[in-house]
Short mmCIF file of C-alpha atoms in Angstrom, two decimals:
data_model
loop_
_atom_site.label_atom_id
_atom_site.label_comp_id
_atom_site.label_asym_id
_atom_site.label_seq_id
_atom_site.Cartn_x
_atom_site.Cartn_y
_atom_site.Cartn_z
CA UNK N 1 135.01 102.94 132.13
CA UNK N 2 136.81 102.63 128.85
CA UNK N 3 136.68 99.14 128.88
CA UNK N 4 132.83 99.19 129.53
CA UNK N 5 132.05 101.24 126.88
CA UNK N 6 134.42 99.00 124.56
CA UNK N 7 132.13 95.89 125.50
CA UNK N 8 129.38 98.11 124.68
CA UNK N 9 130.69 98.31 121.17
CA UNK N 10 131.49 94.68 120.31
CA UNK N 11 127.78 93.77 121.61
CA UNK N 12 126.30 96.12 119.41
CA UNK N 13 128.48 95.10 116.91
CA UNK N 14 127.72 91.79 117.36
CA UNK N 15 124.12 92.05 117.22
CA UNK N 16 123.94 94.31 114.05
CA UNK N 17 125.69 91.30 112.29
CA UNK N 18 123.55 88.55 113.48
CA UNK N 19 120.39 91.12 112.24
CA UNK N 20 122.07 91.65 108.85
CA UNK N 21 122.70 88.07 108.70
CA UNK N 22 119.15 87.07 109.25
CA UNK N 23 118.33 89.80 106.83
CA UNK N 24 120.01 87.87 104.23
CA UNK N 25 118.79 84.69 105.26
CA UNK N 26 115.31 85.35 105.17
CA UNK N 27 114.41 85.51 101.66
CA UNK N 28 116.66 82.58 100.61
CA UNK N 29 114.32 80.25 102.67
CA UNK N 30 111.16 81.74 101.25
CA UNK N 31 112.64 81.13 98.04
CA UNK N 32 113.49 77.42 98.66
CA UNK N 33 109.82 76.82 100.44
CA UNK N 34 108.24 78.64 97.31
CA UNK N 35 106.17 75.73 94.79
CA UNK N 36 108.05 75.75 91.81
CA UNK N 37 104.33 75.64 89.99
CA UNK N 38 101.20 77.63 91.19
CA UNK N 39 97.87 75.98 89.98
CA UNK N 40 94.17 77.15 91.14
CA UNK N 41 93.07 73.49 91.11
CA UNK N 42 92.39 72.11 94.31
CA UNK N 43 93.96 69.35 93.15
CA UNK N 44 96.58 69.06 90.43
CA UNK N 45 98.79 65.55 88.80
CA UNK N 46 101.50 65.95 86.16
CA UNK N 47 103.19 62.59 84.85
CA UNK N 48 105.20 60.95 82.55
CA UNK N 49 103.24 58.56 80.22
CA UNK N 50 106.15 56.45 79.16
CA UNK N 51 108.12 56.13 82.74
CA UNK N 52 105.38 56.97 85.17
CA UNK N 53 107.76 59.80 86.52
CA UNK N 54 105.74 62.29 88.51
CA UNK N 55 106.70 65.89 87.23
CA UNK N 56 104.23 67.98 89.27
CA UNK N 57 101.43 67.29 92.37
CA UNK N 58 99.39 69.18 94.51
CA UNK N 59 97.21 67.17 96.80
CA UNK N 60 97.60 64.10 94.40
CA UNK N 61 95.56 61.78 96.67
CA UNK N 62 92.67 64.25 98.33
CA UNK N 63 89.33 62.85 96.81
CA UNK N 64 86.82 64.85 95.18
CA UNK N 65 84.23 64.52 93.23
CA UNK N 66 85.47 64.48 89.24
CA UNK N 67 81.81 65.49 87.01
CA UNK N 68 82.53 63.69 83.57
CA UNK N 69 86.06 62.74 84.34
CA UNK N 70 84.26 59.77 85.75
CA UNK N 71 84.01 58.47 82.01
CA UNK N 72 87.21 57.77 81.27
CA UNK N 73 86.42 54.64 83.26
CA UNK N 74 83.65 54.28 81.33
CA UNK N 75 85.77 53.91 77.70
CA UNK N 76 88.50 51.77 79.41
CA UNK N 77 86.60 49.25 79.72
CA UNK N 78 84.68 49.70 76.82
CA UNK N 79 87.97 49.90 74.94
CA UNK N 80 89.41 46.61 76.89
CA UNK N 81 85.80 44.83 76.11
CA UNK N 82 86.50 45.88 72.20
CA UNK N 83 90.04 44.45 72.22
CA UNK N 84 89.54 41.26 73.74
CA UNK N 85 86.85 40.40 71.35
CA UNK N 86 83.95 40.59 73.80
CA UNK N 87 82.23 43.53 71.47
CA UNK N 88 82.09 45.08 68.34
CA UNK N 89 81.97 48.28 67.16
CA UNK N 90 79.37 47.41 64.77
CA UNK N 91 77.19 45.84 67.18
CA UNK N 92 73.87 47.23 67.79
CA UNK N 93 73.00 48.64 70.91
CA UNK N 94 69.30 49.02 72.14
CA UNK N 95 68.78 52.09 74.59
CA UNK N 96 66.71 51.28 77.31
CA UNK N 97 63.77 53.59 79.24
CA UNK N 98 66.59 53.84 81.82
CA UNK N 99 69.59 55.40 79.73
CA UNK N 100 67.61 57.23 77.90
CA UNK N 101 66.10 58.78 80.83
CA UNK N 102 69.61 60.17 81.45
CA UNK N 103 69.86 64.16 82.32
CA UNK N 104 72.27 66.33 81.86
CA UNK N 105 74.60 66.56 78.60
CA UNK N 106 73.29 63.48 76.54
CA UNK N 107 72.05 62.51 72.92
CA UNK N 108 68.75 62.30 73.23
CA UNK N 109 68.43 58.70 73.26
CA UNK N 110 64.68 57.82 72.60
CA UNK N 111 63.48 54.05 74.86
CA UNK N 112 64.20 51.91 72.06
CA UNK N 113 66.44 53.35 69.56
CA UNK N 114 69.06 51.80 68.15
CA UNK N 115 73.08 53.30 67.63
CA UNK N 116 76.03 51.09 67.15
CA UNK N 117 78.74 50.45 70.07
CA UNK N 118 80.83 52.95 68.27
CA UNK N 119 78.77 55.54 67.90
CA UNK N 120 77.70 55.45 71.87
CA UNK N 121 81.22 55.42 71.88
CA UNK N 122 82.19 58.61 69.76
CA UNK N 123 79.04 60.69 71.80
CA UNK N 124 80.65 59.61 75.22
CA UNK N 125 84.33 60.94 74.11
CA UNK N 126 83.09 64.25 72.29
CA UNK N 127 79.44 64.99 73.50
CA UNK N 128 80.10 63.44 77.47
CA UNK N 129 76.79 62.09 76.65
CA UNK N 130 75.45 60.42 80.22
CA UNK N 131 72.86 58.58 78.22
CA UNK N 132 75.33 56.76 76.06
CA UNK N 133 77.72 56.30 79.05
CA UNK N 134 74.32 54.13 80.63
CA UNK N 135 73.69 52.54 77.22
CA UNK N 136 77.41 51.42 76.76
CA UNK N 137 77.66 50.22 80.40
CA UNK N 138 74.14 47.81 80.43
CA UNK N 139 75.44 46.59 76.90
CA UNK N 140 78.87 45.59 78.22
CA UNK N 141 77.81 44.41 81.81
CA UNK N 142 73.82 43.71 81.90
CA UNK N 143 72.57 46.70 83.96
CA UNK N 144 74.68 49.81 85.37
CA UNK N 145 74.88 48.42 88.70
CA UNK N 146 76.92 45.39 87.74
CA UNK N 147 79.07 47.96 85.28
CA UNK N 148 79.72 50.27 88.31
CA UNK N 149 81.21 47.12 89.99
CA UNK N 150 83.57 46.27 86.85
CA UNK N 151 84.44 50.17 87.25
CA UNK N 152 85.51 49.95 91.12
CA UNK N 153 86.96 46.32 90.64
CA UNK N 154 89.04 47.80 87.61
CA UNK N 155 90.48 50.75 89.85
CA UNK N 156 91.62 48.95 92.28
CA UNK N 157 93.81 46.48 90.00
CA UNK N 158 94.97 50.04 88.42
CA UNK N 159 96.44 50.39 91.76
CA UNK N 160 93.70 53.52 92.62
CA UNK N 161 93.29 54.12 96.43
CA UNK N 162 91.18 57.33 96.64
CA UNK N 163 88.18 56.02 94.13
CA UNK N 164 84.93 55.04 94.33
CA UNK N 165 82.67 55.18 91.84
CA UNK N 166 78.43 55.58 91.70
CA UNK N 167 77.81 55.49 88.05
CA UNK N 168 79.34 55.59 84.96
CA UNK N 169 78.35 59.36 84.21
CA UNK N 170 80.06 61.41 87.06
CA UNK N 171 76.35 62.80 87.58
CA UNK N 172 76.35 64.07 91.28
CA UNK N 173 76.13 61.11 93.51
CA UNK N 174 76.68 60.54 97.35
CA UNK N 175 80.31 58.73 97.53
CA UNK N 176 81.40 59.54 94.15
CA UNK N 177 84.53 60.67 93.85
CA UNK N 178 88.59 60.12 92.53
CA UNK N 179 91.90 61.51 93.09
CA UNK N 180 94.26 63.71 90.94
CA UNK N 181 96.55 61.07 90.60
CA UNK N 182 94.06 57.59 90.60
CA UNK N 183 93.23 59.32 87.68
CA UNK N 184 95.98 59.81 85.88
CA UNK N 185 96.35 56.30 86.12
CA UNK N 186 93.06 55.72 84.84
CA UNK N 187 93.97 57.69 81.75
CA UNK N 188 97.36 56.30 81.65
CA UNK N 189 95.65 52.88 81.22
CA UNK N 190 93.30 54.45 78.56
CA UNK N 191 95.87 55.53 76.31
CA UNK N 192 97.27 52.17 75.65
CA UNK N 193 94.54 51.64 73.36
CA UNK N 194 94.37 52.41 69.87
CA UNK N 195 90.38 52.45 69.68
CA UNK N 196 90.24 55.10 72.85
CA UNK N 197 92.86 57.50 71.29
CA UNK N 198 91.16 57.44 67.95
CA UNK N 199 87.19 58.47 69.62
CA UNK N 200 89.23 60.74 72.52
CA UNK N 201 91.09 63.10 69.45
CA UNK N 202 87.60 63.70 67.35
CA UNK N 203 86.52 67.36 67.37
CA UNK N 204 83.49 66.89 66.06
CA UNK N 205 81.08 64.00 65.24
CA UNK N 206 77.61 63.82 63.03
CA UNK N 207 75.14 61.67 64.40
CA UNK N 208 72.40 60.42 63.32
CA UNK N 209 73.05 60.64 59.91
CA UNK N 210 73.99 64.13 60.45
CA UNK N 211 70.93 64.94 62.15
CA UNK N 212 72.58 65.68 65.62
CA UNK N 213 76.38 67.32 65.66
CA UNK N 214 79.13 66.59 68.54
CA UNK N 215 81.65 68.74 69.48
CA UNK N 216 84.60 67.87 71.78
CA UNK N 217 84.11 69.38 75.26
CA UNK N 218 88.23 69.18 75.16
CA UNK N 219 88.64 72.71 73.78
CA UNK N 220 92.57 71.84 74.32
CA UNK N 221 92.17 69.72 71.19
CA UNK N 222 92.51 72.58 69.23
CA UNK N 223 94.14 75.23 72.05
CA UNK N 224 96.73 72.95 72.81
CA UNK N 225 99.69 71.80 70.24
CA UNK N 226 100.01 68.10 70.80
CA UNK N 227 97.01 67.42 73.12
CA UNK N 228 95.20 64.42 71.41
CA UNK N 229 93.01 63.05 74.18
CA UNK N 230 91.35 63.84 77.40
CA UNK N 231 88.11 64.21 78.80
CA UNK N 232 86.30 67.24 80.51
CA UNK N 233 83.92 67.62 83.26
CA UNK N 234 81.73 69.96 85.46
CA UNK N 235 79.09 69.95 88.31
CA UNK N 236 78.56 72.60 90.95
CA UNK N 237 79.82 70.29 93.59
CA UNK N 238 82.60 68.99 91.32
CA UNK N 239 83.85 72.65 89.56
CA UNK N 240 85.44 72.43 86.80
CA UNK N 241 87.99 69.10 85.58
CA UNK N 242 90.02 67.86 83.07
CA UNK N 243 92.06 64.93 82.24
CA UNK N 244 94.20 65.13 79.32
CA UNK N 245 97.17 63.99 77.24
CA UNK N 246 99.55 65.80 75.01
CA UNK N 247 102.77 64.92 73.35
CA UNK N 248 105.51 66.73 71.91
CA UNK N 249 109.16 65.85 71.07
CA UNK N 250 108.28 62.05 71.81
CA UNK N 251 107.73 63.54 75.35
CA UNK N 252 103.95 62.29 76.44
CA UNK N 253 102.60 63.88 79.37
CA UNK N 254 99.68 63.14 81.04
CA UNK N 255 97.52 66.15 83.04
CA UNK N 256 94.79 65.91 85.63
CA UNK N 257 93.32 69.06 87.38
CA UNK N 258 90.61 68.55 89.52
CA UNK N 259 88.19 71.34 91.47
CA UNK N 260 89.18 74.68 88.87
CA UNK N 261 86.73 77.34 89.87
CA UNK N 262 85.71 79.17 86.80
CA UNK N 263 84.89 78.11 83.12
CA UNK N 264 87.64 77.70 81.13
CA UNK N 265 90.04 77.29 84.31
CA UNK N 266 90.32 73.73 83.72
CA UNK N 267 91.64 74.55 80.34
CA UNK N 268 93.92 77.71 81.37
CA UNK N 269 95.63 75.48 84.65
CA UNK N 270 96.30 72.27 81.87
CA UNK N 271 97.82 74.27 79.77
CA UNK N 272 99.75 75.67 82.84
CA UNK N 273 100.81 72.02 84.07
CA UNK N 274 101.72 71.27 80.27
CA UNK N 275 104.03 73.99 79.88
CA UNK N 276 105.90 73.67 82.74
CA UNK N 277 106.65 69.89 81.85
CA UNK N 278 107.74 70.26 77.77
CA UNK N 279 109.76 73.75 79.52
CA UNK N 280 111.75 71.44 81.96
CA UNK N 281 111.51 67.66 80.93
CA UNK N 282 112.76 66.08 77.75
CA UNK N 283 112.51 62.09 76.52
CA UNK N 284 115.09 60.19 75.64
CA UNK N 285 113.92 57.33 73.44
CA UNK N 286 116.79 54.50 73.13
CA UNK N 287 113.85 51.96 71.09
CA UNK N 288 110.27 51.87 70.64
CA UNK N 289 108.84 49.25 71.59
CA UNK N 290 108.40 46.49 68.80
CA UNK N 291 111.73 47.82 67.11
CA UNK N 292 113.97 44.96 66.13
CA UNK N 293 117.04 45.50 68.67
CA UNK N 294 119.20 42.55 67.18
CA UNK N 295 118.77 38.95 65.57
CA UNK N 296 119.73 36.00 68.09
CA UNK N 297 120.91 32.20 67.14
CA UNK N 298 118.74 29.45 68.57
CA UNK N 299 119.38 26.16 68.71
CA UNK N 300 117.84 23.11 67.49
CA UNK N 301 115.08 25.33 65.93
CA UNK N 302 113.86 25.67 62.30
CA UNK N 303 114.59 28.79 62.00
CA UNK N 304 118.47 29.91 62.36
CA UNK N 305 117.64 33.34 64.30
CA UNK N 306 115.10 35.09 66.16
CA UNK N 307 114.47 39.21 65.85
CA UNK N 308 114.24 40.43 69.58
CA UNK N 309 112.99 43.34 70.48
CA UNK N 310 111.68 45.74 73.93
CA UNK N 311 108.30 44.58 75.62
CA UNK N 312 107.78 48.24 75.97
CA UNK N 313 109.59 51.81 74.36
CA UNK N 314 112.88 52.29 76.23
CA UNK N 315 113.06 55.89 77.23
CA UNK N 316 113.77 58.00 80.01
CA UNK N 317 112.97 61.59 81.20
CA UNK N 318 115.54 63.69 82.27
CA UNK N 319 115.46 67.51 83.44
CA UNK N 320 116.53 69.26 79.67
CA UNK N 321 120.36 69.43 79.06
CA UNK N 322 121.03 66.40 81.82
CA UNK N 323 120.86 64.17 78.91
CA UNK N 324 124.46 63.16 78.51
CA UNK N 325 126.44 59.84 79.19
CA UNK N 326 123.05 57.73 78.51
CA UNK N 327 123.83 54.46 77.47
CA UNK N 328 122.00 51.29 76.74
CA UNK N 329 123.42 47.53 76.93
CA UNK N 330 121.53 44.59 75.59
CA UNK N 331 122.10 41.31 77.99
CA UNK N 332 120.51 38.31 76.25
CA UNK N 333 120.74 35.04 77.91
CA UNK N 334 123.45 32.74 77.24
CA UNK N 335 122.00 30.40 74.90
CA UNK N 336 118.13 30.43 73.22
CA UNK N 337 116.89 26.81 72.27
CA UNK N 338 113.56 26.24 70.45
CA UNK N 339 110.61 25.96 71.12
CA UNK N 340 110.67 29.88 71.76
CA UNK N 341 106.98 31.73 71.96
CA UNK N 342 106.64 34.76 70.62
CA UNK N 343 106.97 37.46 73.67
CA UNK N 344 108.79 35.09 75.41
CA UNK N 345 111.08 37.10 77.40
CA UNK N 346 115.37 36.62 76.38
CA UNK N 347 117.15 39.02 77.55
CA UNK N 348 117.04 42.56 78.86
CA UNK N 349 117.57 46.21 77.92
CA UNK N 350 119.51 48.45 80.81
CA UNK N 351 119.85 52.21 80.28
CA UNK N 352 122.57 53.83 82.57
CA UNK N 353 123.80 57.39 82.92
CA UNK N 354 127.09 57.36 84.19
CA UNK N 355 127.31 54.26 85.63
CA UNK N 356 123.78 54.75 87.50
CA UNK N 357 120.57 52.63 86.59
CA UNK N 358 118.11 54.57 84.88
CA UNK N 359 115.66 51.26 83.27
CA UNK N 360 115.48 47.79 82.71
CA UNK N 361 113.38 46.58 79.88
CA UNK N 362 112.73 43.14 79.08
CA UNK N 363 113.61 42.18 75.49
CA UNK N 364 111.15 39.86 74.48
CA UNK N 365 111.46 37.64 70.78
CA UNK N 366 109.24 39.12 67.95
CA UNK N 367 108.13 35.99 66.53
CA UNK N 368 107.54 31.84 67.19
CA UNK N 369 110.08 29.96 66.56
CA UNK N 370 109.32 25.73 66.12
CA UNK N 371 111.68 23.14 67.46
CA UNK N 372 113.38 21.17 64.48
CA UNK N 373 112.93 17.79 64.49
CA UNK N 374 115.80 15.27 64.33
CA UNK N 375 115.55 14.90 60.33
CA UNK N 376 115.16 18.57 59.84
CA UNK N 377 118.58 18.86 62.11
CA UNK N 378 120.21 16.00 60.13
CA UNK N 379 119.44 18.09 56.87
CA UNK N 380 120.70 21.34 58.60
CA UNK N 381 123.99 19.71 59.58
CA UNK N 382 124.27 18.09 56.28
CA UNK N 383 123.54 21.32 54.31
CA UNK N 384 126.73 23.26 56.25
CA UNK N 385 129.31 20.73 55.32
CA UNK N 386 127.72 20.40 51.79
CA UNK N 387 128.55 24.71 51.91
CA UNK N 388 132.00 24.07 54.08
CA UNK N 389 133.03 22.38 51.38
CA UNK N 390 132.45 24.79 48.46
#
C-alpha cells in the first residue's frame, strides 16, 4: 500500500513538472515565431540601396496590381533614353489625340499641344500625370504598344519575375501587375540616375507658364527626413502604393508597400518600414565610388602613374554596434603596362570583418593612360640618369 501511494506521488510529481515546463515553453516559441515588423500592406520590400541587402519582406514576390507605381518604369527608361543621348530634355514633344485622351490624374494635354521632354517629365514624377506618361512613351518608342514592350523587355534584364506590364500609366488593366520586390529593383535601377532623382525630389512644379501647378503625390517628401524620391499610386483594385527612397547617415534604403487599405496608409506603413531599418541597420562606407584609393606605376606609358579608384561605393550594412574589426585591403595586379583605358579594371577592393568576406569591389583606373613610344621611353630613361646624377 505504502509503496502504491508513493508511485502515486512521483507520477503526479512528474506530470506537474512536465505542465510547468510546457508552461514556460510556450511563450518563448510564440516569441521566436512573432514578425519582428507588422505592416498592413499586403505586400511589403525593405532593401539596402548600396548592397542590395534585404532588411524586411512580406510576400516579396505575390503580384498585384501597383496603380501609378507602374511609372517608375516609365522614367527609367526615359531617364536611360536621356543619358545615352537618344533625347533631350529640350526636345519638343507633340501630344497626340491618344495621350491626351488619357483619364484619370493627368495635365490636361490638349491633341496637339506642345511641352518639352522635361516638362512631361516633371508632371509624370509630381502630378502622376497618365497623359504625359502616354506622351513620353510614343515620343521615346513610336506608339505605347512598342513602349510597353521596352517596359517588359527592361524588367526582365532587371532580373523581375512577377511583372508584366499593360501600359505605361498603371491605369487598371487585365494582366497588369508587379511584385514588392521586382519593384524595388525597378527603383533601385532608377536611382542611379541623376536626371530621375532631380524630377522624383520636386514638391511642386508650375506648368504652363504657371498656368497649371503640380504637387508631389509623395507626401513623404516633406513627412519623411531624408526621403528624396519615390512614386505613389492608387486604384480600387490596386489600394493604395508607394515606392520610395530615403537616406540618412549615408544609409540609403529603398521601400515598397504594395495593397495599403486606407488613404494615407501607404504613407503611415513607409514610414513604418523606414524606421525600423535607420533603428537597426547602419552603413559603413570604406570609399565612394570615384574616390582616388591610391596612385599605381605603369610601365612603358606616358604618364608615370595612374589614380585608381572603386567601380562602385564600398560599403557594407551591418546590424548597429556590429561594426567593429572592418577592414579593407587593396590587391592591385602585379604589374600595369600601358595602353590602360580608363575603367579598365586593376585590382580589387576586399572588406573583411574578422577574417570573414564581407565585399569585393573592383578597382578600376580613373583615367587613359597612352603607351609611350620608343623615343618618348629613350627620353624618360635619359631624363632619370640626367636627375641620378644631380
Amino acid at each position: 500500500m505504502l509503496k502504491r501511494a508513493i508511485s502515486i506521488v512521483v507520477t503526479v510529481s512528474l506530470l506537474t513538472g512536465l505542465m510547468i515546463s510546457a508552461a514556460w515553453a510556450q511563450p518563448e516559441q510564440r516569441a521566436e515565431s512573432k514578425p519582428p515588423l507588422e505592416t498592413t500592406a499586403e505586400a511589403a520590400f525593405l532593401m539596402d540601396y548600396h548592397s542590395g541587402l534585404v532588411i524586411f519582406s512580406k510576400n516579396p514576390d505575390k503580384p498585384l496590381p501597383m496603380a501609378s507605381v507602374t511609372k517608375l518604369m516609365t522614367m527609367l527608361l526615359a531617364c536611360e533614353a536621356e543619358a545615352k543621348g537618344q533625347v533631350k530634355l529640350s526636345d519638343i514633344v507633340t501630344a497626340s489625340e491618344y495621350a491626351a485622351g488619357m483619364g484619370g490624374s493627368q495635365i490636361y494635354l490638349e491633341p496637339g499641344e506642345e511641352l518639352t521632354f522635361e516638362e512631361l517629365l516633371i508632371s509624370i514624377a509630381t502630378g502622376s500625370a497618365n497623359d504625359a506618361s502616354v506622351a513620353v512613351g510614343e515620343h521615346l518608342a513610336g506608339s505605347t504598344e512598342a513602349f510597353v514592350q521596352m517596359m517588359n523587355e527592361r524588367a526582365k534584364e532587371l532580373g523581375c519575375k512577377n511583372t508584366n506590364f499593360v501600359n505605361p500609366t498603371g491605369l487598371p488593366a487585365e494582366n497588369h501587375y508587379t511584385s514588392a520586390r521586382d519593384m524595388a529593383l525597378v527603383m533601385r535601377e532608377a536611382l542611379k540616375y541623376p536626371l530621375f532623382r532631380k524630377i522624383s525630389s520636386i514638391y511642386e512644379y508650375d506648368l504652363r507658364g504657371g498656368d497649371f501647378k503640380l504637387w508631389n503625390t509623395n507626401k513623404l517628401l516633406k513627412w519623411y527626413q531624408g526621403c528624396d524620391a519615390g512614386k505613389t499610386g492608387w486604384t480600387n483594385e490596386a489600394k493604395y502604393c508607394l515606392a520610395a527612397s530615403a537616406e540618412r547617415d549615408k544609409l540609403r534604403l529603398i521601400s515598397v508597400v504594395l495593397g495599403t487599405e486606407e488613404p494615407r496608409s501607404h504613407f503611415r506603413e513607409t514610414m513604418k518600414l523606414f524606421n525600423y531599418g535607420f533603428a537597426r541597420y547602419q552603413a559603413v562606407v570604406l570609399a565612394e565610388q570615384g574616390e582616388k584609393i591610391q596612385s599605381v606605376e605603369v610601365d612603358k606609358a606616358m604618364a608615370d602613374t595612374v589614380d585608381v579608384v572603386p567601380a562602385k561605393r564600398i560599403s557594407v550594412v551591418v546590424p548597429r554596434g556590429q561594426d567593429k574589426g572592418i577592414k579593407g585591403e587593396v590587391q592591385l595586379l602585379p604589374t600595369l603596362v600601358a595602353p590602360i583605358e580608363k575603367g579598365q579594371v586593376v585590382g580589387t577592393y576586399l572588406v573583411t570583418q574578422e577574417g570573414d568576406e564581407l565585399l569585393r569591389v573592383d578597382l578600376v583606373a580613373a583615367t587613359d593612360v597612352g603607351k609611350a613610344s620608343p623615343f618618348q621611353l629613350m627620353g624618360k630613361v635619359i631624363n632619370e640618369v640626367f636627375t641620378m646624377d644631380k
